Amino acid sequence: MPLLLAVGELCTHCVWPVPGGHPLVAFAEAVSSLTPLRAWAEFQAGLVTEGSGRADSRAACEGQRRRWRRLQAQLLESHTVAAAYPWLASWVEPMQAPLAEAADHARRNMASLLNEAVLLDAACAAALPAPALGEGGSALVGPGPSGSWLVQEAWACWQQECATGWDGLEAGRSAAMAVVYEAFGSRRRGRAEALDALDRLVDDWDARARALAGQHAVAPRRPLTVEFPSLVRTHGQEGEDRLTRWEAGVLAVYQVAVHWSAGSIDLLVPGPVADQLLRSSSLAAVAEGRDHPGS
């Protein structure tokens, strides 16, 4: 932009260079950070289309997530600039409406590709207590501490995979089975029996998670207010999203209102989903919100 170029010329060629912390430099950087036309072009070029298979829908969902989060960051930055330099408001505000429309379009596209019941199952899996030490160990690989260790490790992987992805209990089962394959390595003796035993254990874990989800699917939902999670920038590169897929999916699916100037999202979520969000280390702040429409 001309202003940024002028500052650059002044800093590099003038006899009286502008210090790095000078307010003029900060102002020029703030103005140059607003590139809504690029974001809008990305949105127009990337409208999601229905895929014919699971891989297609997951790739489309990931694409919409990245687009939605970039547009969020763009909008939040525009509000930050307008708040810091109020005289720019009349220039910034006309850009914000199309950006907000694009962001919500990407969010709705993403939400349409996700299964709300799977997200609830995942939260309920995360809420379950771990098996007691020794539970299922003898059925898995015979008596002794090795069986108990495998059960505990399989449980941890099952729960972690359920709680962080978009595929819920299905992905958790695959993660649990991988523990047995890794433990046995090339040894085949007893592996099939261990896999069968673990499969039965995972059936029980899945049933417990689904039973809890069934209770909360019909219970009143809880209002939460979440601060927009920022994208982590490194060395001037595009920000990295610290949200897990499950967290991003929940924000997309359960959003009921967005407050761009305040940098917050209102959600209406089942109890286990609320509890999981409140435990999150990826979100800057999550708080019980006031009642939203439909609560």
PDB file of C-alpha atoms in Angstrom:
ATOM      1  CA  MET A   1       0.000   0.000   0.000  1.00  0.00           C
ATOM      2  CA  PRO A   2       1.258   3.581  -0.637  1.00  0.00           C
ATOM      3  CA  LEU A   3       1.438   4.396   3.070  1.00  0.00           C
ATOM      4  CA  LEU A   4       3.433   1.271   3.845  1.00  0.00           C
ATOM      5  CA  LEU A   5       5.714   1.939   0.883  1.00  0.00           C
ATOM      6  CA  ALA A   6       6.233   5.485   2.071  1.00  0.00           C
ATOM      7  CA  VAL A   7       7.176   4.285   5.528  1.00  0.00           C
ATOM      8  CA  GLY A   8       9.517   1.749   3.996  1.00  0.00           C
ATOM      9  CA  GLU A   9      11.215   4.416   1.926  1.00  0.00           C
ATOM     10  CA  LEU A  10      11.473   6.674   4.930  1.00  0.00           C
ATOM     11  CA  CYS A  11      12.939   3.954   7.099  1.00  0.00           C
ATOM     12  CA  THR A  12      15.530   2.730   4.601  1.00  0.00           C
ATOM     13  CA  HIS A  13      16.583   5.857   2.720  1.00  0.00           C
ATOM     14  CA  CYS A  14      15.866   8.894   4.896  1.00  0.00           C
ATOM     15  CA  VAL A  15      18.550  10.582   6.959  1.00  0.00           C
ATOM     16  CA  TRP A  16      16.147  10.396   9.934  1.00  0.00           C
ATOM     17  CA  PRO A  17      14.891   6.781   9.924  1.00  0.00           C
ATOM     18  CA  VAL A  18      11.687   5.971  11.768  1.00  0.00           C
ATOM     19  CA  PRO A  19      12.350   3.732  14.835  1.00  0.00           C
ATOM     20  CA  GLY A  20      10.848   0.269  14.720  1.00  0.00           C
ATOM     21  CA  GLY A  21       8.450   1.002  17.567  1.00  0.00           C
ATOM     22  CA  HIS A  22       7.225   4.326  16.160  1.00  0.00           C
ATOM     23  CA  PRO A  23       3.402   4.691  16.084  1.00  0.00           C
ATOM     24  CA  LEU A  24       3.537   5.466  12.356  1.00  0.00           C
ATOM     25  CA  VAL A  25       5.088   2.065  11.667  1.00  0.00           C
ATOM     26  CA  ALA A  26       2.442   0.308  13.756  1.00  0.00           C
ATOM     27  CA  PHE A  27      -0.278   2.219  11.925  1.00  0.00           C
ATOM     28  CA  ALA A  28       1.119   1.317   8.508  1.00  0.00           C
ATOM     29  CA  GLU A  29       1.400  -2.347   9.467  1.00  0.00           C
ATOM     30  CA  ALA A  30      -2.181  -2.326  10.777  1.00  0.00           C
ATOM     31  CA  VAL A  31      -3.513  -0.843   7.548  1.00  0.00           C
ATOM     32  CA  SER A  32      -1.521  -3.241   5.376  1.00  0.00           C
ATOM     33  CA  SER A  33      -2.855  -6.221   7.340  1.00  0.00           C
ATOM     34  CA  LEU A  34      -6.330  -5.632   5.937  1.00  0.00           C
ATOM     35  CA  THR A  35      -6.557  -7.633   2.732  1.00  0.00           C
ATOM     36  CA  PRO A  36     -10.247  -8.548   2.546  1.00  0.00           C
ATOM     37  CA  LEU A  37     -10.334  -8.678  -1.243  1.00  0.00           C
ATOM     38  CA  ARG A  38      -7.911 -11.605  -1.194  1.00  0.00           C
ATOM     39  CA  ALA A  39      -9.970 -13.420   1.442  1.00  0.00           C
ATOM     40  CA  TRP A  40     -13.175 -12.750  -0.488  1.00  0.00           C
ATOM     41  CA  ALA A  41     -11.603 -14.095  -3.675  1.00  0.00           C
ATOM     42  CA  GLU A  42     -10.554 -17.268  -1.812  1.00  0.00           C
ATOM     43  CA  PHE A  43     -14.097 -17.687  -0.606  1.00  0.00           C
ATOM     44  CA  GLN A  44     -15.623 -17.239  -4.058  1.00  0.00           C
ATOM     45  CA  ALA A  45     -13.176 -19.694  -5.599  1.00  0.00           C
ATOM     46  CA  GLY A  46     -13.594 -22.325  -2.906  1.00  0.00           C
ATOM     47  CA  LEU A  47     -17.312 -22.942  -2.459  1.00  0.00           C
ATOM     48  CA  VAL A  48     -17.762 -26.474  -1.197  1.00  0.00           C
ATOM     49  CA  THR A  49     -19.375 -29.080  -3.426  1.00  0.00           C
ATOM     50  CA  GLU A  50     -20.794 -32.370  -2.270  1.00  0.00           C
ATOM     51  CA  GLY A  51     -18.267 -35.184  -2.506  1.00  0.00           C
ATOM     52  CA  SER A  52     -19.244 -38.679  -3.608  1.00  0.00           C
ATOM     53  CA  GLY A  53     -17.270 -40.427  -0.878  1.00  0.00           C
ATOM     54  CA  ARG A  54     -16.114 -40.160   2.700  1.00  0.00           C
ATOM     55  CA  ALA A  55     -12.614 -38.992   1.773  1.00  0.00           C
ATOM     56  CA  ASP A  56     -14.089 -36.266  -0.399  1.00  0.00           C
ATOM     57  CA  SER A  57     -16.359 -34.986   2.373  1.00  0.00           C
ATOM     58  CA  ARG A  58     -13.524 -34.992   4.905  1.00  0.00           C
ATOM     59  CA  ALA A  59     -11.227 -33.108   2.519  1.00  0.00           C
ATOM     60  CA  ALA A  60     -14.027 -30.624   1.822  1.00  0.00           C
ATOM     61  CA  CYS A  61     -14.645 -30.213   5.551  1.00  0.00           C
ATOM     62  CA  GLU A  62     -10.965 -29.525   6.196  1.00  0.00           C
ATOM     63  CA  GLY A  63     -10.916 -26.990   3.360  1.00  0.00           C
ATOM     64  CA  GLN A  64     -13.945 -25.176   4.757  1.00  0.00           C
ATOM     65  CA  ARG A  65     -12.384 -25.194   8.212  1.00  0.00           C
ATOM     66  CA  ARG A  66      -9.225 -23.500   6.948  1.00  0.00           C
ATOM     67  CA  ARG A  67     -11.236 -20.947   4.943  1.00  0.00           C
ATOM     68  CA  TRP A  68     -13.561 -20.201   7.866  1.00  0.00           C
ATOM     69  CA  ARG A  69     -10.679 -19.741  10.307  1.00  0.00           C
ATOM     70  CA  ARG A  70      -8.743 -17.458   7.909  1.00  0.00           C
ATOM     71  CA  LEU A  71     -11.825 -15.327   7.365  1.00  0.00           C
ATOM     72  CA  GLN A  72     -12.375 -15.184  11.122  1.00  0.00           C
ATOM     73  CA  ALA A  73      -8.823 -13.960  11.619  1.00  0.00           C
ATOM     74  CA  GLN A  74      -9.271 -11.349   8.883  1.00  0.00           C
ATOM     75  CA  LEU A  75     -12.472 -10.025  10.433  1.00  0.00           C
ATOM     76  CA  LEU A  76     -11.096  -9.911  13.958  1.00  0.00           C
ATOM     77  CA  GLU A  77      -8.036  -8.054  12.731  1.00  0.00           C
ATOM     78  CA  SER A  78     -10.233  -5.514  10.951  1.00  0.00           C
ATOM     79  CA  HIS A  79     -12.167  -4.863  14.173  1.00  0.00           C
ATOM     80  CA  THR A  80      -8.919  -4.526  16.114  1.00  0.00           C
ATOM     81  CA  VAL A  81      -7.600  -1.977  13.617  1.00  0.00           C
ATOM     82  CA  ALA A  82     -10.880  -0.021  13.648  1.00  0.00           C
ATOM     83  CA  ALA A  83     -10.835   0.063  17.456  1.00  0.00           C
ATOM     84  CA  ALA A  84      -7.218   1.220  17.565  1.00  0.00           C
ATOM     85  CA  TYR A  85      -7.692   3.860  14.829  1.00  0.00           C
ATOM     86  CA  PRO A  86     -11.337   5.017  14.941  1.00  0.00           C
ATOM     87  CA  TRP A  87     -10.877   7.399  12.015  1.00  0.00           C
ATOM     88  CA  LEU A  88     -10.467   4.301   9.795  1.00  0.00           C
ATOM     89  CA  ALA A  89     -13.901   2.936  10.714  1.00  0.00           C
ATOM     90  CA  SER A  90     -15.658   4.393   7.674  1.00  0.00           C
ATOM     91  CA  TRP A  91     -13.062   2.685   5.452  1.00  0.00           C
ATOM     92  CA  VAL A  92     -13.019  -0.648   7.312  1.00  0.00           C
ATOM     93  CA  GLU A  93     -16.720  -1.184   7.989  1.00  0.00           C
ATOM     94  CA  PRO A  94     -17.838  -1.694   4.341  1.00  0.00           C
ATOM     95  CA  MET A  95     -15.305  -4.532   4.103  1.00  0.00           C
ATOM     96  CA  GLN A  96     -16.607  -6.316   7.189  1.00  0.00           C
ATOM     97  CA  ALA A  97     -20.103  -7.225   5.991  1.00  0.00           C
ATOM     98  CA  PRO A  98     -18.973  -9.321   2.991  1.00  0.00           C
ATOM     99  CA  LEU A  99     -16.223 -10.902   5.080  1.00  0.00           C
ATOM    100  CA  ALA A 100     -18.738 -11.848   7.776  1.00  0.00           C
ATOM    101  CA  GLU A 101     -21.050 -13.312   5.134  1.00  0.00           C
ATOM    102  CA  ALA A 102     -18.175 -15.312   3.650  1.00  0.00           C
ATOM    103  CA  ALA A 103     -17.097 -16.580   7.076  1.00  0.00           C
ATOM    104  CA  ASP A 104     -20.593 -17.744   7.950  1.00  0.00           C
ATOM    105  CA  HIS A 105     -20.975 -19.406   4.561  1.00  0.00           C
ATOM    106  CA  ALA A 106     -17.784 -21.401   5.154  1.00  0.00           C
ATOM    107  CA  ARG A 107     -18.944 -22.266   8.679  1.00  0.00           C
ATOM    108  CA  ARG A 108     -22.302 -23.533   7.458  1.00  0.00           C
ATOM    109  CA  ASN A 109     -20.649 -25.553   4.692  1.00  0.00           C
ATOM    110  CA  MET A 110     -18.359 -27.146   7.258  1.00  0.00           C
ATOM    111  CA  ALA A 111     -21.224 -27.834   9.675  1.00  0.00           C
ATOM    112  CA  SER A 112     -23.253 -29.504   6.915  1.00  0.00           C
ATOM    113  CA  LEU A 113     -20.482 -32.074   6.476  1.00  0.00           C
ATOM    114  CA  LEU A 114     -20.345 -33.007  10.167  1.00  0.00           C
ATOM    115  CA  ASN A 115     -22.594 -35.270  12.231  1.00  0.00           C
ATOM    116  CA  GLU A 116     -23.830 -33.650  15.429  1.00  0.00           C
ATOM    117  CA  ALA A 117     -24.479 -37.041  17.034  1.00  0.00           C
ATOM    118  CA  VAL A 118     -20.866 -38.090  16.405  1.00  0.00           C
ATOM    119  CA  LEU A 119     -19.585 -34.926  18.095  1.00  0.00           C
ATOM    120  CA  LEU A 120     -21.750 -35.684  21.134  1.00  0.00           C
ATOM    121  CA  ASP A 121     -20.581 -39.323  21.206  1.00  0.00           C
ATOM    122  CA  ALA A 122     -16.991 -38.064  21.198  1.00  0.00           C
ATOM    123  CA  ALA A 123     -17.620 -35.724  24.142  1.00  0.00           C
ATOM    124  CA  CYS A 124     -19.263 -38.545  26.079  1.00  0.00           C
ATOM    125  CA  ALA A 125     -16.286 -40.824  25.369  1.00  0.00           C
ATOM    126  CA  ALA A 126     -14.018 -38.129  26.803  1.00  0.00           C
ATOM    127  CA  ALA A 127     -16.207 -37.929  29.916  1.00  0.00           C
ATOM    128  CA  LEU A 128     -16.050 -41.635  30.790  1.00  0.00           C
ATOM    129  CA  PRO A 129     -13.821 -42.742  33.679  1.00  0.00           C
ATOM    130  CA  ALA A 130     -10.821 -44.888  32.779  1.00  0.00           C
ATOM    131  CA  PRO A 131     -11.086 -48.643  33.383  1.00  0.00           C
ATOM    132  CA  ALA A 132      -9.942 -49.772  36.792  1.00  0.00           C
ATOM    133  CA  LEU A 133      -6.424 -51.140  36.935  1.00  0.00           C
ATOM    134  CA  GLY A 134      -6.560 -54.769  35.867  1.00  0.00           C
ATOM    135  CA  GLU A 135     -10.003 -54.471  34.250  1.00  0.00           C
ATOM    136  CA  GLY A 136     -10.045 -56.599  31.102  1.00  0.00           C
ATOM    137  CA  GLY A 137      -6.337 -57.372  31.290  1.00  0.00           C
ATOM    138  CA  SER A 138      -6.634 -61.124  31.728  1.00  0.00           C
ATOM    139  CA  ALA A 139      -9.104 -61.369  28.861  1.00  0.00           C
ATOM    140  CA  LEU A 140      -6.773 -59.444  26.597  1.00  0.00           C
ATOM    141  CA  VAL A 141      -3.412 -61.227  26.785  1.00  0.00           C
ATOM    142  CA  GLY A 142      -3.573 -63.447  29.830  1.00  0.00           C
ATOM    143  CA  PRO A 143      -2.982 -62.660  33.510  1.00  0.00           C
ATOM    144  CA  GLY A 144      -0.289 -60.226  34.599  1.00  0.00           C
ATOM    145  CA  PRO A 145       0.604 -56.561  34.373  1.00  0.00           C
ATOM    146  CA  SER A 146       1.202 -56.635  30.602  1.00  0.00           C
ATOM    147  CA  GLY A 147      -2.485 -57.194  29.911  1.00  0.00           C
ATOM    148  CA  SER A 148      -3.508 -54.378  32.248  1.00  0.00           C
ATOM    149  CA  TRP A 149      -0.987 -52.056  30.603  1.00  0.00           C
ATOM    150  CA  LEU A 150      -2.350 -52.822  27.143  1.00  0.00           C
ATOM    151  CA  VAL A 151      -5.904 -52.106  28.259  1.00  0.00           C
ATOM    152  CA  GLN A 152      -4.886 -48.797  29.826  1.00  0.00           C
ATOM    153  CA  GLU A 153      -2.900 -47.793  26.735  1.00  0.00           C
ATOM    154  CA  ALA A 154      -5.687 -48.840  24.359  1.00  0.00           C
ATOM    155  CA  TRP A 155      -8.206 -46.885  26.458  1.00  0.00           C
ATOM    156  CA  ALA A 156      -6.065 -43.732  26.410  1.00  0.00           C
ATOM    157  CA  CYS A 157      -5.674 -43.913  22.626  1.00  0.00           C
ATOM    158  CA  TRP A 158      -9.384 -44.694  22.133  1.00  0.00           C
ATOM    159  CA  GLN A 159     -10.452 -41.768  24.293  1.00  0.00           C
ATOM    160  CA  GLN A 160      -7.936 -39.330  22.782  1.00  0.00           C
ATOM    161  CA  GLU A 161      -8.867 -40.195  19.195  1.00  0.00           C
ATOM    162  CA  CYS A 162     -12.597 -39.977  19.946  1.00  0.00           C
ATOM    163  CA  ALA A 163     -12.224 -36.599  21.651  1.00  0.00           C
ATOM    164  CA  THR A 164     -10.095 -34.785  19.087  1.00  0.00           C
ATOM    165  CA  GLY A 165     -11.373 -35.816  15.661  1.00  0.00           C
ATOM    166  CA  TRP A 166     -14.520 -35.788  13.534  1.00  0.00           C
ATOM    167  CA  ASP A 167     -15.131 -39.535  13.336  1.00  0.00           C
ATOM    168  CA  GLY A 168     -15.840 -40.191  17.002  1.00  0.00           C
ATOM    169  CA  LEU A 169     -16.086 -43.775  18.214  1.00  0.00           C
ATOM    170  CA  GLU A 170     -15.154 -45.268  14.864  1.00  0.00           C
ATOM    171  CA  ALA A 171     -11.754 -43.567  14.901  1.00  0.00           C
ATOM    172  CA  GLY A 172     -11.292 -44.518  18.553  1.00  0.00           C
ATOM    173  CA  ARG A 173     -11.650 -48.218  17.759  1.00  0.00           C
ATOM    174  CA  SER A 174      -8.944 -48.038  15.091  1.00  0.00           C
ATOM    175  CA  ALA A 175      -6.596 -46.241  17.507  1.00  0.00           C
ATOM    176  CA  ALA A 176      -7.171 -48.876  20.210  1.00  0.00           C
ATOM    177  CA  MET A 177      -6.498 -51.752  17.829  1.00  0.00           C
ATOM    178  CA  ALA A 178      -3.272 -50.098  16.711  1.00  0.00           C
ATOM    179  CA  VAL A 179      -1.973 -50.418  20.285  1.00  0.00           C
ATOM    180  CA  VAL A 180      -2.249 -54.210  20.129  1.00  0.00           C
ATOM    181  CA  TYR A 181      -0.589 -54.403  16.706  1.00  0.00           C
ATOM    182  CA  GLU A 182       2.286 -52.272  17.979  1.00  0.00           C
ATOM    183  CA  ALA A 183       2.659 -54.304  21.179  1.00  0.00           C
ATOM    184  CA  PHE A 184       2.784 -57.640  19.370  1.00  0.00           C
ATOM    185  CA  GLY A 185       4.969 -56.414  16.527  1.00  0.00           C
ATOM    186  CA  SER A 186       5.831 -59.333  14.236  1.00  0.00           C
ATOM    187  CA  ARG A 187       4.713 -61.889  16.839  1.00  0.00           C
ATOM    188  CA  ARG A 188       1.492 -63.531  15.712  1.00  0.00           C
ATOM    189  CA  ARG A 189       0.919 -65.993  18.526  1.00  0.00           C
ATOM    190  CA  GLY A 190      -1.926 -64.713  20.676  1.00  0.00           C
ATOM    191  CA  ARG A 191      -2.458 -61.557  18.596  1.00  0.00           C
ATOM    192  CA  ALA A 192      -5.788 -62.597  17.069  1.00  0.00           C
ATOM    193  CA  GLU A 193      -7.131 -63.549  20.503  1.00  0.00           C
ATOM    194  CA  ALA A 194      -5.943 -60.222  21.943  1.00  0.00           C
ATOM    195  CA  LEU A 195      -7.608 -58.300  19.115  1.00  0.00           C
ATOM    196  CA  ASP A 196     -10.880 -60.172  19.634  1.00  0.00           C
ATOM    197  CA  ALA A 197     -10.762 -59.484  23.374  1.00  0.00           C
ATOM    198  CA  LEU A 198     -10.010 -55.810  22.830  1.00  0.00           C
ATOM    199  CA  ASP A 199     -12.781 -55.586  20.250  1.00  0.00           C
ATOM    200  CA  ARG A 200     -15.234 -56.738  22.920  1.00  0.00           C
ATOM    201  CA  LEU A 201     -13.844 -54.207  25.394  1.00  0.00           C
ATOM    202  CA  VAL A 202     -14.208 -51.397  22.857  1.00  0.00           C
ATOM    203  CA  ASP A 203     -17.787 -52.521  22.201  1.00  0.00           C
ATOM    204  CA  ASP A 204     -18.435 -51.939  25.906  1.00  0.00           C
ATOM    205  CA  TRP A 205     -16.718 -48.537  25.870  1.00  0.00           C
ATOM    206  CA  ASP A 206     -18.727 -47.510  22.807  1.00  0.00           C
ATOM    207  CA  ALA A 207     -21.963 -48.665  24.418  1.00  0.00           C
ATOM    208  CA  ARG A 208     -21.261 -46.653  27.562  1.00  0.00           C
ATOM    209  CA  ALA A 209     -20.470 -43.530  25.530  1.00  0.00           C
ATOM    210  CA  ARG A 210     -23.623 -43.913  23.406  1.00  0.00           C
ATOM    211  CA  ALA A 211     -25.789 -44.492  26.472  1.00  0.00           C
ATOM    212  CA  LEU A 212     -24.514 -41.262  28.011  1.00  0.00           C
ATOM    213  CA  ALA A 213     -25.020 -39.466  24.694  1.00  0.00           C
ATOM    214  CA  GLY A 214     -28.594 -40.741  24.519  1.00  0.00           C
ATOM    215  CA  GLN A 215     -29.345 -39.194  27.905  1.00  0.00           C
ATOM    216  CA  HIS A 216     -27.946 -35.811  26.934  1.00  0.00           C
ATOM    217  CA  ALA A 217     -29.394 -35.733  23.413  1.00  0.00           C
ATOM    218  CA  VAL A 218     -32.835 -35.036  24.907  1.00  0.00           C
ATOM    219  CA  ALA A 219     -31.683 -32.921  27.883  1.00  0.00           C
ATOM    220  CA  PRO A 220     -31.742 -29.089  27.873  1.00  0.00           C
ATOM    221  CA  ARG A 221     -28.639 -27.590  26.324  1.00  0.00           C
ATOM    222  CA  ARG A 222     -26.234 -25.251  28.054  1.00  0.00           C
ATOM    223  CA  PRO A 223     -25.269 -21.785  26.794  1.00  0.00           C
ATOM    224  CA  LEU A 224     -21.547 -21.042  26.481  1.00  0.00           C
ATOM    225  CA  THR A 225     -19.679 -17.981  25.303  1.00  0.00           C
ATOM    226  CA  VAL A 226     -16.309 -18.653  23.694  1.00  0.00           C
ATOM    227  CA  GLU A 227     -13.614 -16.171  22.794  1.00  0.00           C
ATOM    228  CA  PHE A 228     -12.527 -16.491  19.176  1.00  0.00           C
ATOM    229  CA  PRO A 229      -9.424 -18.684  19.226  1.00  0.00           C
ATOM    230  CA  SER A 230      -6.642 -16.911  17.371  1.00  0.00           C
ATOM    231  CA  LEU A 231      -4.411 -18.424  14.735  1.00  0.00           C
ATOM    232  CA  VAL A 232      -0.830 -18.771  15.919  1.00  0.00           C
ATOM    233  CA  ARG A 233       1.521 -16.920  13.576  1.00  0.00           C
ATOM    234  CA  THR A 234       5.125 -18.058  13.200  1.00  0.00           C
ATOM    235  CA  HIS A 235       7.809 -16.108  11.317  1.00  0.00           C
ATOM    236  CA  GLY A 236       5.244 -14.168   9.318  1.00  0.00           C
ATOM    237  CA  GLN A 237       3.632 -17.326   7.948  1.00  0.00           C
ATOM    238  CA  GLU A 238      -0.107 -17.968   7.826  1.00  0.00           C
ATOM    239  CA  GLY A 239      -1.452 -18.759  11.271  1.00  0.00           C
ATOM    240  CA  GLU A 240      -1.591 -22.308  12.569  1.00  0.00           C
ATOM    241  CA  ASP A 241      -4.910 -23.459  13.993  1.00  0.00           C
ATOM    242  CA  ARG A 242      -4.458 -24.769  17.523  1.00  0.00           C
ATOM    243  CA  LEU A 243      -8.036 -26.058  17.714  1.00  0.00           C
ATOM    244  CA  THR A 244      -8.547 -29.791  17.415  1.00  0.00           C
ATOM    245  CA  ARG A 245     -10.873 -30.926  14.657  1.00  0.00           C
ATOM    246  CA  TRP A 246     -13.495 -31.778  17.243  1.00  0.00           C
ATOM    247  CA  GLU A 247     -13.308 -28.295  18.802  1.00  0.00           C
ATOM    248  CA  ALA A 248     -13.534 -26.570  15.423  1.00  0.00           C
ATOM    249  CA  GLY A 249     -16.452 -28.796  14.483  1.00  0.00           C
ATOM    250  CA  VAL A 250     -18.300 -27.995  17.705  1.00  0.00           C
ATOM    251  CA  LEU A 251     -17.863 -24.234  17.203  1.00  0.00           C
ATOM    252  CA  ALA A 252     -19.168 -24.560  13.642  1.00  0.00           C
ATOM    253  CA  VAL A 253     -22.140 -26.817  14.428  1.00  0.00           C
ATOM    254  CA  TYR A 254     -23.374 -25.336  17.711  1.00  0.00           C
ATOM    255  CA  GLN A 255     -22.930 -21.600  17.024  1.00  0.00           C
ATOM    256  CA  VAL A 256     -26.075 -19.555  17.658  1.00  0.00           C
ATOM    257  CA  ALA A 257     -24.636 -16.030  17.511  1.00  0.00           C
ATOM    258  CA  VAL A 258     -21.363 -14.294  16.752  1.00  0.00           C
ATOM    259  CA  HIS A 259     -20.117 -10.947  18.088  1.00  0.00           C
ATOM    260  CA  TRP A 260     -17.254  -9.793  15.884  1.00  0.00           C
ATOM    261  CA  SER A 261     -16.521  -6.543  17.707  1.00  0.00           C
ATOM    262  CA  ALA A 262     -16.331  -8.416  21.029  1.00  0.00           C
ATOM    263  CA  GLY A 263     -14.466 -11.331  19.494  1.00  0.00           C
ATOM    264  CA  SER A 264     -16.810 -13.977  20.890  1.00  0.00           C
ATOM    265  CA  ILE A 265     -19.161 -16.777  19.842  1.00  0.00           C
ATOM    266  CA  ASP A 266     -22.350 -17.876  21.618  1.00  0.00           C
ATOM    267  CA  LEU A 267     -22.990 -21.618  21.635  1.00  0.00           C
ATOM    268  CA  LEU A 268     -25.833 -23.831  22.772  1.00  0.00           C
ATOM    269  CA  VAL A 269     -24.451 -27.300  23.475  1.00  0.00           C
ATOM    270  CA  PRO A 270     -25.243 -30.590  25.224  1.00  0.00           C
ATOM    271  CA  GLY A 271     -23.791 -30.953  28.720  1.00  0.00           C
ATOM    272  CA  PRO A 272     -20.824 -33.243  27.880  1.00  0.00           C
ATOM    273  CA  VAL A 273     -19.844 -30.979  24.984  1.00  0.00           C
ATOM    274  CA  ALA A 274     -19.908 -27.969  27.328  1.00  0.00           C
ATOM    275  CA  ASP A 275     -17.754 -29.793  29.876  1.00  0.00           C
ATOM    276  CA  GLN A 276     -15.228 -30.802  27.248  1.00  0.00           C
ATOM    277  CA  LEU A 277     -14.957 -27.226  25.953  1.00  0.00           C
ATOM    278  CA  LEU A 278     -14.488 -25.921  29.489  1.00  0.00           C
ATOM    279  CA  ARG A 279     -11.564 -28.317  29.878  1.00  0.00           C
ATOM    280  CA  SER A 280      -9.975 -27.264  26.600  1.00  0.00           C
ATOM    281  CA  SER A 281      -6.476 -25.811  26.599  1.00  0.00           C
ATOM    282  CA  SER A 282      -6.836 -24.645  22.985  1.00  0.00           C
ATOM    283  CA  LEU A 283      -9.519 -22.032  23.642  1.00  0.00           C
ATOM    284  CA  ALA A 284      -8.517 -18.672  25.092  1.00  0.00           C
ATOM    285  CA  ALA A 285     -11.612 -18.425  27.292  1.00  0.00           C
ATOM    286  CA  VAL A 286     -14.859 -20.337  27.651  1.00  0.00           C
ATOM    287  CA  ALA A 287     -17.548 -19.289  30.095  1.00  0.00           C
ATOM    288  CA  GLU A 288     -21.104 -20.237  30.904  1.00  0.00           C
ATOM    289  CA  GLY A 289     -23.150 -17.747  28.909  1.00  0.00           C
ATOM    290  CA  ARG A 290     -26.537 -16.220  29.345  1.00  0.00           C
ATOM    291  CA  ASP A 291     -29.512 -18.084  27.936  1.00  0.00           C
ATOM    292  CA  HIS A 292     -29.680 -17.984  24.145  1.00  0.00           C
ATOM    293  CA  PRO A 293     -32.776 -18.408  21.998  1.00  0.00           C
ATOM    294  CA  GLY A 294     -33.773 -22.050  21.914  1.00  0.00           C
ATOM    295  CA  SER A 295     -32.172 -22.974  25.256  1.00  0.00           C
TER     296      SER A 295
END
